[in-house]
Amino acid sequence: QIDAGVFSEKNLKNVLNSMLEQRMRANILEKEKRLDGRKIDAIREITCQVGLLPRTHGSALFQRGETQSLSITTLGSPGSAQIIDTMDEDATKRYMHHYNFPPYAVGEVKPLRGPSRRDIGHGDLAERSLIPVLPTKEEFPYTIWVVSEILSCNGSSSMASVCGSTVAMMDGGVPIKDLAACIDMGLIFDEKGENFKVLTDIQGPEDHHGDMDLKVAGTKDGVTAMQMDVKIEGINQEILEKTLEQAKKARLEILSVLSGALKEPRKELSVYAPKIKTIKINPEKIGSVIGPQGKVINDIIDKTGAAIDIDDDGSVFITSDTQDGMDKAIAMIKDITYEAQIGDEFDGTVVSIKDFGAFVEILPGKDGMVHISEMRNERVNRVSDVLKMGQKVHVRVKGVDENGRISLTMKGKPA
């Protein structure tokens, strides 16, 4: 009741909210009946579509009830990984998940500003939920960026972003280990704390007026992440066991819908995604590929348009939008890191003539010496009688000394 002397619109709203809360809780505890008529373990209607945005690398629209999440996958080179500065050492993140919750998702008119603490927290939860199913860098060298745009919301939007992001990555060709889904579980306690009901897939009012919000993400085989908020002193083992059991049932139901939209990752990447090729070089040759002050690697990038990233173990990742740029970059790196093998043949160019022989460039920046005795089967009196500067000659590697100097021959192969 409200005293007429202090009646106001604010007081009226408070009373109506209080009545709604009491009625909602009583119906759930006594009749197992929820605001929208669902049973306590029922999930709202779910739909999922993939490939909605043709120009992106991968996309999916996941809807549960009135909550709708559009997830977009973008693939980048290994060098696009986010650098994390710490007190001890720098780290990198090759998978990032961002969650955006604009005011219009709940019918509000507000200015669009930077991400809120809530946005960052929900994005981090979704990111941690999916990390266990991601492929390793060796299996899939791309940097993966997923953005979930919440278009409409009536509870469980962060959970919808997990579900949408799973199939959005599959649509982008990311070879994830397994489908993952997420469900938001609730709890209603009676005033004496003796009776309780666990709710599956809570919506806005059940979250606001309920006693617990437990988000559970996982695959068909187990849980990958959980986050719990409670408005009571805590929960016991019985409640937790029942909640996780009910969450697993719901998760399997959602996974069946996701697999119906896309059963497995696409075999081929989008035509708009960059191409990445990984090659291995001798770690001792890394300096040669980079060059003084990055001169060599920058020259390769300028001539091919490819992005090049090198790990300390000699793994070289070449990223290019075109196959031609990819092939040129690989050829240039292989030329720079070439280690001569006896018997290898080249069409080279004479770059220097000495009294004792001539130096022939067999690859860009790499040459070998043809001794005067290796120019003909018969005796040669002067090098200039056989070779001239800039002349093209066919040579074969005869030997390599301990300092890596290459000896070449112009003679035919021995019988």
mmCIF file of C-alpha atoms in Angstrom:
data_model
loop_
_atom_site.group_PDB
_atom_site.id
_atom_site.type_symbol
_atom_site.label_atom_id
_atom_site.label_comp_id
_atom_site.label_asym_id
_atom_site.label_seq_id
_atom_site.Cartn_x
_atom_site.Cartn_y
_atom_site.Cartn_z
ATOM 1 C CA GLN A 1 0.000 0.000 0.000
ATOM 2 C CA ILE A 2 1.071 3.595 -0.661
ATOM 3 C CA ASP A 3 0.140 6.620 1.399
ATOM 4 C CA ALA A 4 -1.788 9.025 -0.843
ATOM 5 C CA GLY A 5 0.350 11.890 0.457
ATOM 6 C CA VAL A 6 3.537 10.362 -0.900
ATOM 7 C CA PHE A 7 2.081 8.884 -4.057
ATOM 8 C CA SER A 8 4.327 9.340 -7.085
ATOM 9 C CA GLU A 9 5.081 7.655 -10.386
ATOM 10 C CA LYS A 10 8.324 6.336 -8.907
ATOM 11 C CA ASN A 11 6.537 4.764 -5.954
ATOM 12 C CA LEU A 12 3.982 3.183 -8.254
ATOM 13 C CA LYS A 13 6.732 1.605 -10.381
ATOM 14 C CA ASN A 14 8.434 0.244 -7.277
ATOM 15 C CA VAL A 15 5.202 -1.343 -6.059
ATOM 16 C CA LEU A 16 4.439 -2.892 -9.447
ATOM 17 C CA ASN A 17 7.993 -4.271 -9.707
ATOM 18 C CA SER A 18 7.694 -5.710 -6.197
ATOM 19 C CA MET A 19 4.365 -7.356 -7.042
ATOM 20 C CA LEU A 20 5.804 -8.754 -10.273
ATOM 21 C CA GLU A 21 8.786 -10.208 -8.416
ATOM 22 C CA GLN A 22 6.632 -11.828 -5.725
ATOM 23 C CA ARG A 23 4.184 -13.319 -8.234
ATOM 24 C CA MET A 24 6.971 -14.549 -10.529
ATOM 25 C CA ARG A 25 8.808 -16.276 -7.674
ATOM 26 C CA ALA A 26 5.619 -17.809 -6.237
ATOM 27 C CA ASN A 27 4.537 -19.221 -9.608
ATOM 28 C CA ILE A 28 7.935 -20.802 -10.155
ATOM 29 C CA LEU A 29 8.215 -22.307 -6.661
ATOM 30 C CA GLU A 30 4.622 -23.500 -6.357
ATOM 31 C CA LYS A 31 3.587 -24.249 -9.950
ATOM 32 C CA GLU A 32 6.889 -24.436 -11.868
ATOM 33 C CA LYS A 33 5.360 -21.864 -14.201
ATOM 34 C CA ARG A 34 7.436 -19.038 -15.649
ATOM 35 C CA LEU A 35 6.501 -15.607 -16.987
ATOM 36 C CA ASP A 36 6.404 -16.780 -20.603
ATOM 37 C CA GLY A 37 4.678 -20.072 -19.729
ATOM 38 C CA ARG A 38 7.754 -22.271 -20.133
ATOM 39 C CA LYS A 39 8.664 -25.167 -17.876
ATOM 40 C CA ILE A 40 11.632 -24.548 -15.611
ATOM 41 C CA ASP A 41 13.959 -26.656 -17.792
ATOM 42 C CA ALA A 42 12.696 -25.436 -21.171
ATOM 43 C CA ILE A 43 14.701 -23.330 -23.638
ATOM 44 C CA ARG A 44 13.185 -20.573 -25.706
ATOM 45 C CA GLU A 45 12.870 -21.153 -29.455
ATOM 46 C CA ILE A 46 16.285 -21.233 -31.142
ATOM 47 C CA THR A 47 17.283 -20.475 -34.735
ATOM 48 C CA CYS A 48 20.701 -20.212 -36.345
ATOM 49 C CA GLN A 49 21.747 -19.082 -39.819
ATOM 50 C CA VAL A 50 25.222 -18.923 -41.359
ATOM 51 C CA GLY A 51 26.796 -16.985 -44.231
ATOM 52 C CA LEU A 52 24.461 -13.991 -43.973
ATOM 53 C CA LEU A 53 27.167 -11.432 -44.807
ATOM 54 C CA PRO A 54 28.723 -12.383 -48.160
ATOM 55 C CA ARG A 55 31.751 -10.061 -47.949
ATOM 56 C CA THR A 56 33.001 -11.189 -44.530
ATOM 57 C CA HIS A 57 35.225 -14.209 -43.939
ATOM 58 C CA GLY A 58 32.511 -15.881 -41.848
ATOM 59 C CA SER A 59 29.214 -14.893 -40.203
ATOM 60 C CA ALA A 60 26.314 -16.361 -38.236
ATOM 61 C CA LEU A 61 23.055 -15.091 -36.745
ATOM 62 C CA PHE A 62 21.986 -16.866 -33.566
ATOM 63 C CA GLN A 63 18.608 -16.169 -31.961
ATOM 64 C CA ARG A 64 17.144 -17.516 -28.728
ATOM 65 C CA GLY A 65 13.751 -16.036 -27.919
ATOM 66 C CA GLU A 66 14.073 -12.259 -28.293
ATOM 67 C CA THR A 67 17.868 -12.335 -27.881
ATOM 68 C CA GLN A 68 19.714 -12.067 -31.159
ATOM 69 C CA SER A 69 23.486 -12.076 -31.789
ATOM 70 C CA LEU A 70 25.224 -11.483 -35.116
ATOM 71 C CA SER A 71 28.793 -12.862 -34.996
ATOM 72 C CA ILE A 72 31.401 -11.952 -37.626
ATOM 73 C CA THR A 73 34.719 -13.755 -38.158
ATOM 74 C CA THR A 74 37.772 -12.031 -39.640
ATOM 75 C CA LEU A 75 41.020 -13.861 -40.432
ATOM 76 C CA GLY A 76 44.400 -12.152 -40.498
ATOM 77 C CA SER A 77 48.116 -12.867 -40.700
ATOM 78 C CA PRO A 78 50.082 -14.105 -37.662
ATOM 79 C CA GLY A 79 51.522 -10.594 -37.361
ATOM 80 C CA SER A 80 48.023 -9.257 -36.686
ATOM 81 C CA ALA A 81 47.944 -10.951 -33.268
ATOM 82 C CA GLN A 82 47.311 -8.576 -30.367
ATOM 83 C CA ILE A 83 50.398 -7.725 -28.320
ATOM 84 C CA ILE A 84 49.834 -7.860 -24.552
ATOM 85 C CA ASP A 85 52.348 -5.820 -22.512
ATOM 86 C CA THR A 86 53.084 -7.221 -19.064
ATOM 87 C CA MET A 87 55.579 -6.461 -16.303
ATOM 88 C CA ASP A 88 57.578 -9.601 -17.090
ATOM 89 C CA GLU A 89 57.371 -10.133 -20.842
ATOM 90 C CA ASP A 90 55.226 -9.396 -23.865
ATOM 91 C CA ALA A 91 52.657 -11.965 -24.968
ATOM 92 C CA THR A 92 50.432 -12.234 -28.026
ATOM 93 C CA LYS A 93 46.800 -13.223 -28.545
ATOM 94 C CA ARG A 94 45.948 -14.915 -31.818
ATOM 95 C CA TYR A 95 42.239 -15.182 -30.961
ATOM 96 C CA MET A 96 40.153 -12.185 -29.896
ATOM 97 C CA HIS A 97 36.437 -11.957 -29.182
ATOM 98 C CA HIS A 98 34.707 -8.594 -28.893
ATOM 99 C CA TYR A 99 31.141 -8.146 -27.666
ATOM 100 C CA ASN A 100 29.090 -5.041 -28.477
ATOM 101 C CA PHE A 101 25.810 -4.246 -26.737
ATOM 102 C CA PRO A 102 24.268 -1.087 -28.250
ATOM 103 C CA PRO A 103 21.387 0.713 -26.467
ATOM 104 C CA TYR A 104 18.894 -0.132 -29.230
ATOM 105 C CA ALA A 105 19.206 -3.842 -28.316
ATOM 106 C CA VAL A 106 16.879 -3.147 -25.368
ATOM 107 C CA GLY A 107 14.864 -0.346 -26.991
ATOM 108 C CA GLU A 108 16.815 2.538 -25.443
ATOM 109 C CA VAL A 109 17.948 5.740 -27.112
ATOM 110 C CA LYS A 110 21.423 6.632 -25.890
ATOM 111 C CA PRO A 111 24.650 7.896 -27.452
ATOM 112 C CA LEU A 112 27.024 5.189 -28.697
ATOM 113 C CA ARG A 113 30.254 5.358 -26.729
ATOM 114 C CA GLY A 114 33.217 3.055 -26.134
ATOM 115 C CA PRO A 115 32.860 -0.455 -24.708
ATOM 116 C CA SER A 116 31.553 -0.635 -21.160
ATOM 117 C CA ARG A 117 32.918 -2.792 -18.359
ATOM 118 C CA ARG A 118 30.019 -5.156 -19.029
ATOM 119 C CA ASP A 119 30.899 -5.393 -22.740
ATOM 120 C CA ILE A 120 34.518 -6.212 -21.937
ATOM 121 C CA GLY A 121 33.544 -8.808 -19.330
ATOM 122 C CA HIS A 122 31.060 -10.579 -21.597
ATOM 123 C CA GLY A 123 33.546 -10.568 -24.479
ATOM 124 C CA ASP A 124 36.207 -12.068 -22.218
ATOM 125 C CA LEU A 125 33.833 -14.814 -21.045
ATOM 126 C CA ALA A 126 32.922 -15.733 -24.620
ATOM 127 C CA GLU A 127 36.613 -15.716 -25.557
ATOM 128 C CA ARG A 128 37.569 -18.043 -22.698
ATOM 129 C CA SER A 129 34.634 -20.320 -23.531
ATOM 130 C CA LEU A 130 35.927 -20.946 -27.050
ATOM 131 C CA ILE A 131 39.710 -21.075 -26.520
ATOM 132 C CA PRO A 132 39.644 -24.839 -25.659
ATOM 133 C CA VAL A 133 38.156 -25.739 -29.072
ATOM 134 C CA LEU A 134 40.491 -23.607 -31.203
ATOM 135 C CA PRO A 135 43.102 -25.200 -33.494
ATOM 136 C CA THR A 136 46.786 -24.718 -32.692
ATOM 137 C CA LYS A 137 48.917 -22.198 -34.571
ATOM 138 C CA GLU A 138 50.616 -25.078 -36.381
ATOM 139 C CA GLU A 139 47.231 -26.398 -37.539
ATOM 140 C CA PHE A 140 45.803 -22.982 -38.459
ATOM 141 C CA PRO A 141 48.302 -20.084 -38.465
ATOM 142 C CA TYR A 142 45.708 -17.338 -38.885
ATOM 143 C CA THR A 143 44.916 -14.691 -36.299
ATOM 144 C CA ILE A 144 41.186 -15.004 -35.528
ATOM 145 C CA TRP A 145 39.002 -12.033 -34.618
ATOM 146 C CA VAL A 146 35.309 -12.528 -33.819
ATOM 147 C CA VAL A 147 32.899 -9.671 -33.096
ATOM 148 C CA SER A 148 29.421 -10.332 -31.693
ATOM 149 C CA GLU A 149 26.882 -7.579 -32.314
ATOM 150 C CA ILE A 150 23.851 -7.905 -30.031
ATOM 151 C CA LEU A 151 20.903 -6.791 -32.157
ATOM 152 C CA SER A 152 18.151 -7.538 -29.623
ATOM 153 C CA CYS A 153 18.229 -8.727 -26.036
ATOM 154 C CA ASN A 154 16.001 -10.267 -23.408
ATOM 155 C CA GLY A 155 18.635 -12.027 -21.311
ATOM 156 C CA SER A 156 21.531 -14.405 -22.081
ATOM 157 C CA SER A 157 23.139 -12.228 -24.756
ATOM 158 C CA SER A 158 26.678 -13.260 -23.810
ATOM 159 C CA MET A 159 25.607 -16.881 -24.140
ATOM 160 C CA ALA A 160 24.135 -16.177 -27.563
ATOM 161 C CA SER A 161 27.461 -14.646 -28.623
ATOM 162 C CA VAL A 162 29.256 -17.908 -27.758
ATOM 163 C CA CYS A 163 26.805 -19.971 -29.818
ATOM 164 C CA GLY A 164 26.887 -17.568 -32.771
ATOM 165 C CA SER A 165 30.676 -17.278 -32.718
ATOM 166 C CA THR A 166 31.145 -21.049 -32.853
ATOM 167 C CA VAL A 167 29.329 -21.403 -36.163
ATOM 168 C CA ALA A 168 30.668 -18.074 -37.475
ATOM 169 C CA MET A 169 34.204 -19.463 -37.140
ATOM 170 C CA MET A 170 33.129 -22.704 -38.818
ATOM 171 C CA ASP A 171 31.579 -20.654 -41.608
ATOM 172 C CA GLY A 172 34.951 -18.919 -41.970
ATOM 173 C CA GLY A 173 36.740 -22.251 -42.329
ATOM 174 C CA VAL A 174 38.366 -22.271 -38.889
ATOM 175 C CA PRO A 175 38.951 -25.976 -38.089
ATOM 176 C CA ILE A 176 37.664 -25.864 -34.512
ATOM 177 C CA LYS A 177 37.916 -29.137 -32.582
ATOM 178 C CA ASP A 178 34.237 -29.274 -31.647
ATOM 179 C CA LEU A 179 31.047 -27.240 -31.510
ATOM 180 C CA ALA A 180 30.570 -25.242 -28.304
ATOM 181 C CA ALA A 181 27.390 -23.765 -26.841
ATOM 182 C CA CYS A 182 26.415 -21.826 -23.754
ATOM 183 C CA ILE A 183 23.365 -21.578 -21.503
ATOM 184 C CA ASP A 184 22.380 -19.181 -18.717
ATOM 185 C CA MET A 185 21.007 -20.892 -15.618
ATOM 186 C CA GLY A 186 18.965 -19.235 -12.846
ATOM 187 C CA LEU A 187 17.787 -20.029 -9.327
ATOM 188 C CA ILE A 188 14.752 -19.202 -7.210
ATOM 189 C CA PHE A 189 14.864 -19.790 -3.418
ATOM 190 C CA ASP A 190 11.877 -19.521 -1.105
ATOM 191 C CA GLU A 191 12.036 -17.093 1.820
ATOM 192 C CA LYS A 192 12.978 -19.855 4.292
ATOM 193 C CA GLY A 193 15.709 -21.184 2.031
ATOM 194 C CA GLU A 194 14.238 -24.694 2.114
ATOM 195 C CA ASN A 195 12.819 -25.020 -1.385
ATOM 196 C CA PHE A 196 14.476 -24.043 -4.643
ATOM 197 C CA LYS A 197 13.981 -24.304 -8.391
ATOM 198 C CA VAL A 198 16.712 -24.199 -11.028
ATOM 199 C CA LEU A 199 15.771 -22.344 -14.221
ATOM 200 C CA THR A 200 17.143 -23.050 -17.680
ATOM 201 C CA ASP A 201 17.719 -20.187 -20.146
ATOM 202 C CA ILE A 202 16.694 -17.251 -17.971
ATOM 203 C CA GLN A 203 15.387 -14.063 -19.513
ATOM 204 C CA GLY A 204 15.645 -10.477 -18.280
ATOM 205 C CA PRO A 205 13.144 -10.429 -15.351
ATOM 206 C CA GLU A 206 14.299 -13.851 -14.116
ATOM 207 C CA ASP A 207 17.862 -12.583 -14.046
ATOM 208 C CA HIS A 208 16.891 -9.315 -12.346
ATOM 209 C CA HIS A 209 14.552 -10.799 -9.732
ATOM 210 C CA GLY A 210 16.221 -14.220 -9.387
ATOM 211 C CA ASP A 211 18.868 -15.398 -6.921
ATOM 212 C CA MET A 212 21.562 -16.671 -9.277
ATOM 213 C CA ASP A 213 22.980 -16.177 -12.749
ATOM 214 C CA LEU A 214 25.248 -19.104 -13.732
ATOM 215 C CA LYS A 215 26.607 -19.146 -17.265
ATOM 216 C CA VAL A 216 27.835 -22.554 -18.415
ATOM 217 C CA ALA A 217 29.683 -23.043 -21.719
ATOM 218 C CA GLY A 218 30.969 -26.276 -23.172
ATOM 219 C CA THR A 219 30.938 -28.981 -25.812
ATOM 220 C CA LYS A 220 29.125 -32.310 -25.864
ATOM 221 C CA ASP A 221 32.007 -33.740 -23.836
ATOM 222 C CA GLY A 222 32.362 -31.202 -21.032
ATOM 223 C CA VAL A 223 32.448 -27.654 -19.686
ATOM 224 C CA THR A 224 34.883 -25.075 -21.103
ATOM 225 C CA ALA A 225 33.968 -22.050 -18.940
ATOM 226 C CA MET A 226 31.613 -20.938 -16.179
ATOM 227 C CA GLN A 227 30.716 -17.634 -14.544
ATOM 228 C CA MET A 228 28.388 -17.241 -11.555
ATOM 229 C CA ASP A 229 26.732 -14.271 -9.860
ATOM 230 C CA VAL A 230 24.619 -14.863 -6.748
ATOM 231 C CA LYS A 231 22.390 -12.609 -4.654
ATOM 232 C CA ILE A 232 22.290 -15.015 -1.725
ATOM 233 C CA GLU A 233 25.038 -16.171 0.626
ATOM 234 C CA GLY A 234 25.968 -19.085 -1.601
ATOM 235 C CA ILE A 235 24.827 -22.404 -3.034
ATOM 236 C CA ASN A 236 25.414 -25.962 -1.845
ATOM 237 C CA GLN A 237 26.617 -29.026 -3.724
ATOM 238 C CA GLU A 238 23.078 -30.255 -4.381
ATOM 239 C CA ILE A 239 22.133 -27.030 -6.168
ATOM 240 C CA LEU A 240 25.358 -26.970 -8.189
ATOM 241 C CA GLU A 241 24.992 -30.600 -9.288
ATOM 242 C CA LYS A 242 21.379 -30.087 -10.342
ATOM 243 C CA THR A 243 22.253 -26.881 -12.177
ATOM 244 C CA LEU A 244 25.111 -28.456 -14.131
ATOM 245 C CA GLU A 245 23.023 -31.513 -14.980
ATOM 246 C CA GLN A 246 20.196 -29.301 -16.237
ATOM 247 C CA ALA A 247 22.705 -27.108 -18.117
ATOM 248 C CA LYS A 248 24.173 -30.133 -19.900
ATOM 249 C CA LYS A 249 20.739 -31.205 -21.125
ATOM 250 C CA ALA A 250 20.140 -27.696 -22.482
ATOM 251 C CA ARG A 251 23.624 -27.468 -24.007
ATOM 252 C CA LEU A 252 23.128 -30.683 -25.966
ATOM 253 C CA GLU A 253 19.809 -29.377 -27.266
ATOM 254 C CA ILE A 254 21.465 -26.151 -28.467
ATOM 255 C CA LEU A 255 24.360 -28.055 -30.045
ATOM 256 C CA SER A 256 21.893 -30.053 -32.133
ATOM 257 C CA VAL A 257 20.498 -26.790 -33.531
ATOM 258 C CA LEU A 258 24.000 -25.447 -34.254
ATOM 259 C CA SER A 259 25.024 -28.645 -36.054
ATOM 260 C CA GLY A 260 21.844 -28.372 -38.097
ATOM 261 C CA ALA A 261 22.968 -24.949 -39.328
ATOM 262 C CA LEU A 262 26.532 -26.099 -40.102
ATOM 263 C CA LYS A 263 27.743 -29.569 -39.187
ATOM 264 C CA GLU A 264 31.495 -29.036 -39.612
ATOM 265 C CA PRO A 265 33.959 -26.267 -40.595
ATOM 266 C CA ARG A 266 34.003 -25.374 -44.257
ATOM 267 C CA LYS A 267 36.842 -27.039 -46.151
ATOM 268 C CA GLU A 268 37.799 -23.861 -48.006
ATOM 269 C CA LEU A 269 38.262 -20.340 -46.718
ATOM 270 C CA SER A 270 36.333 -17.394 -48.106
ATOM 271 C CA VAL A 271 37.752 -16.019 -51.348
ATOM 272 C CA TYR A 272 38.146 -12.730 -49.477
ATOM 273 C CA ALA A 273 40.314 -14.254 -46.727
ATOM 274 C CA PRO A 274 44.097 -13.875 -47.063
ATOM 275 C CA LYS A 275 46.135 -16.910 -48.035
ATOM 276 C CA ILE A 276 48.827 -18.165 -45.632
ATOM 277 C CA LYS A 277 51.666 -20.534 -46.436
ATOM 278 C CA THR A 278 54.145 -21.804 -43.849
ATOM 279 C CA ILE A 279 57.691 -22.795 -44.783
ATOM 280 C CA LYS A 280 60.634 -23.825 -42.628
ATOM 281 C CA ILE A 281 64.122 -22.328 -42.897
ATOM 282 C CA ASN A 282 67.344 -22.853 -40.988
ATOM 283 C CA PRO A 283 67.045 -20.601 -37.884
ATOM 284 C CA GLU A 284 70.593 -19.435 -38.607
ATOM 285 C CA LYS A 285 69.300 -17.945 -41.874
ATOM 286 C CA ILE A 286 66.688 -15.722 -40.197
ATOM 287 C CA GLY A 287 69.083 -12.784 -40.131
ATOM 288 C CA SER A 288 69.687 -13.146 -43.874
ATOM 289 C CA VAL A 289 65.950 -12.962 -44.593
ATOM 290 C CA ILE A 290 65.483 -9.895 -42.380
ATOM 291 C CA GLY A 291 68.668 -8.146 -43.501
ATOM 292 C CA PRO A 292 70.334 -5.074 -41.960
ATOM 293 C CA GLN A 293 67.622 -2.853 -40.399
ATOM 294 C CA GLY A 294 64.984 -5.003 -42.122
ATOM 295 C CA LYS A 295 66.146 -4.037 -45.606
ATOM 296 C CA VAL A 296 65.806 -7.500 -47.166
ATOM 297 C CA ILE A 297 62.414 -8.451 -45.728
ATOM 298 C CA ASN A 298 60.983 -5.008 -46.545
ATOM 299 C CA ASP A 299 62.199 -5.395 -50.129
ATOM 300 C CA ILE A 300 60.352 -8.738 -50.386
ATOM 301 C CA ILE A 301 57.189 -7.137 -48.960
ATOM 302 C CA ASP A 302 57.416 -4.187 -51.387
ATOM 303 C CA LYS A 303 57.913 -6.418 -54.434
ATOM 304 C CA THR A 304 55.270 -9.035 -53.618
ATOM 305 C CA GLY A 305 52.689 -7.266 -51.424
ATOM 306 C CA ALA A 306 52.859 -10.195 -48.988
ATOM 307 C CA ALA A 307 53.090 -9.969 -45.202
ATOM 308 C CA ILE A 308 55.909 -12.021 -43.687
ATOM 309 C CA ASP A 309 56.202 -13.192 -40.072
ATOM 310 C CA ILE A 310 59.111 -15.257 -38.743
ATOM 311 C CA ASP A 311 59.272 -17.316 -35.541
ATOM 312 C CA ASP A 312 62.503 -18.088 -33.711
ATOM 313 C CA ASP A 313 62.293 -21.773 -34.682
ATOM 314 C CA GLY A 314 62.595 -20.877 -38.385
ATOM 315 C CA SER A 315 58.869 -21.006 -39.219
ATOM 316 C CA VAL A 316 58.088 -18.396 -41.860
ATOM 317 C CA PHE A 317 54.450 -17.402 -42.412
ATOM 318 C CA ILE A 318 53.727 -15.736 -45.763
ATOM 319 C CA THR A 319 50.325 -14.032 -46.010
ATOM 320 C CA SER A 320 49.052 -12.715 -49.330
ATOM 321 C CA ASP A 321 45.792 -11.753 -51.001
ATOM 322 C CA THR A 322 46.990 -13.232 -54.309
ATOM 323 C CA GLN A 323 48.598 -16.528 -55.263
ATOM 324 C CA ASP A 324 51.101 -14.719 -57.480
ATOM 325 C CA GLY A 325 52.345 -12.591 -54.572
ATOM 326 C CA MET A 326 52.541 -15.705 -52.392
ATOM 327 C CA ASP A 327 54.608 -17.642 -54.968
ATOM 328 C CA LYS A 328 57.017 -14.742 -55.538
ATOM 329 C CA ALA A 329 57.607 -14.230 -51.804
ATOM 330 C CA ILE A 330 58.258 -17.946 -51.222
ATOM 331 C CA ALA A 331 60.687 -18.074 -54.160
ATOM 332 C CA MET A 332 62.614 -15.034 -52.894
ATOM 333 C CA ILE A 333 62.903 -16.444 -49.368
ATOM 334 C CA LYS A 334 64.021 -19.846 -50.642
ATOM 335 C CA ASP A 335 66.650 -18.161 -52.808
ATOM 336 C CA ILE A 336 67.988 -16.180 -49.832
ATOM 337 C CA THR A 337 68.092 -19.203 -47.533
ATOM 338 C CA TYR A 338 69.371 -21.676 -50.118
ATOM 339 C CA GLU A 339 72.010 -24.077 -48.805
ATOM 340 C CA ALA A 340 74.111 -25.447 -51.641
ATOM 341 C CA GLN A 341 74.052 -29.173 -52.303
ATOM 342 C CA ILE A 342 76.609 -30.936 -54.484
ATOM 343 C CA GLY A 343 75.092 -31.626 -57.872
ATOM 344 C CA ASP A 344 72.621 -28.696 -57.888
ATOM 345 C CA GLU A 345 72.543 -26.966 -61.280
ATOM 346 C CA PHE A 346 71.910 -23.305 -62.133
ATOM 347 C CA ASP A 347 71.835 -20.917 -65.038
ATOM 348 C CA GLY A 348 73.967 -18.147 -63.572
ATOM 349 C CA THR A 349 75.514 -14.820 -64.543
ATOM 350 C CA VAL A 350 79.232 -13.966 -64.521
ATOM 351 C CA VAL A 351 79.690 -11.111 -62.043
ATOM 352 C CA SER A 352 83.472 -11.052 -61.573
ATOM 353 C CA ILE A 353 86.516 -12.277 -63.519
ATOM 354 C CA LYS A 354 89.867 -13.038 -61.885
ATOM 355 C CA ASP A 355 93.110 -14.560 -63.148
ATOM 356 C CA PHE A 356 92.345 -17.853 -61.406
ATOM 357 C CA GLY A 357 88.657 -18.092 -62.333
ATOM 358 C CA ALA A 358 85.306 -16.335 -62.333
ATOM 359 C CA PHE A 359 82.494 -15.717 -59.875
ATOM 360 C CA VAL A 360 79.006 -16.619 -61.062
ATOM 361 C CA GLU A 361 75.810 -15.411 -59.368
ATOM 362 C CA ILE A 362 73.550 -18.443 -59.123
ATOM 363 C CA LEU A 363 70.804 -16.800 -57.018
ATOM 364 C CA PRO A 364 70.115 -13.158 -56.049
ATOM 365 C CA GLY A 365 72.933 -12.177 -53.683
ATOM 366 C CA LYS A 366 74.555 -15.649 -53.778
ATOM 367 C CA ASP A 367 77.485 -16.626 -55.988
ATOM 368 C CA GLY A 368 80.116 -19.326 -56.401
ATOM 369 C CA MET A 369 83.545 -19.568 -57.972
ATOM 370 C CA VAL A 370 84.394 -21.442 -61.157
ATOM 371 C CA HIS A 371 88.114 -22.208 -61.156
ATOM 372 C CA ILE A 372 89.881 -21.867 -64.517
ATOM 373 C CA SER A 373 90.437 -25.630 -64.511
ATOM 374 C CA GLU A 374 86.629 -26.217 -64.280
ATOM 375 C CA MET A 375 85.689 -24.182 -67.366
ATOM 376 C CA ARG A 376 86.490 -26.700 -70.088
ATOM 377 C CA ASN A 377 87.492 -30.330 -70.345
ATOM 378 C CA GLU A 378 90.568 -29.118 -72.208
ATOM 379 C CA ARG A 379 93.164 -26.687 -70.842
ATOM 380 C CA VAL A 380 92.148 -22.982 -70.629
ATOM 381 C CA ASN A 381 94.985 -20.465 -70.756
ATOM 382 C CA ARG A 382 93.042 -17.333 -69.798
ATOM 383 C CA VAL A 383 89.626 -16.881 -68.185
ATOM 384 C CA SER A 384 88.779 -14.090 -70.632
ATOM 385 C CA ASP A 385 89.125 -16.568 -73.507
ATOM 386 C CA VAL A 386 86.026 -18.356 -72.205
ATOM 387 C CA LEU A 387 83.963 -15.928 -70.119
ATOM 388 C CA LYS A 388 82.937 -12.277 -70.198
ATOM 389 C CA MET A 389 81.195 -10.080 -67.618
ATOM 390 C CA GLY A 390 77.405 -10.525 -67.662
ATOM 391 C CA GLN A 391 77.577 -13.757 -69.653
ATOM 392 C CA LYS A 392 74.956 -16.398 -68.890
ATOM 393 C CA VAL A 393 76.455 -19.801 -68.121
ATOM 394 C CA HIS A 394 75.186 -23.174 -66.919
ATOM 395 C CA VAL A 395 77.006 -24.355 -63.787
ATOM 396 C CA ARG A 396 76.858 -27.210 -61.298
ATOM 397 C CA VAL A 397 77.775 -27.179 -57.611
ATOM 398 C CA LYS A 398 81.022 -29.131 -57.156
ATOM 399 C CA GLY A 399 81.642 -28.525 -53.480
ATOM 400 C CA VAL A 400 81.024 -26.359 -50.394
ATOM 401 C CA ASP A 401 83.772 -25.610 -47.853
ATOM 402 C CA GLU A 402 83.365 -25.195 -44.081
ATOM 403 C CA ASN A 403 82.771 -21.449 -44.500
ATOM 404 C CA GLY A 404 79.911 -21.999 -46.923
ATOM 405 C CA ARG A 405 81.873 -20.916 -50.019
ATOM 406 C CA ILE A 406 80.587 -22.611 -53.155
ATOM 407 C CA SER A 407 82.773 -24.187 -55.817
ATOM 408 C CA LEU A 408 81.190 -24.471 -59.262
ATOM 409 C CA THR A 409 82.051 -26.326 -62.440
ATOM 410 C CA MET A 410 81.072 -25.761 -66.070
ATOM 411 C CA LYS A 411 82.160 -29.243 -67.122
ATOM 412 C CA GLY A 412 79.622 -31.906 -67.966
ATOM 413 C CA LYS A 413 78.607 -34.504 -65.415
ATOM 414 C CA PRO A 414 81.103 -37.342 -65.053
ATOM 415 C CA ALA A 415 80.101 -40.587 -66.774
#
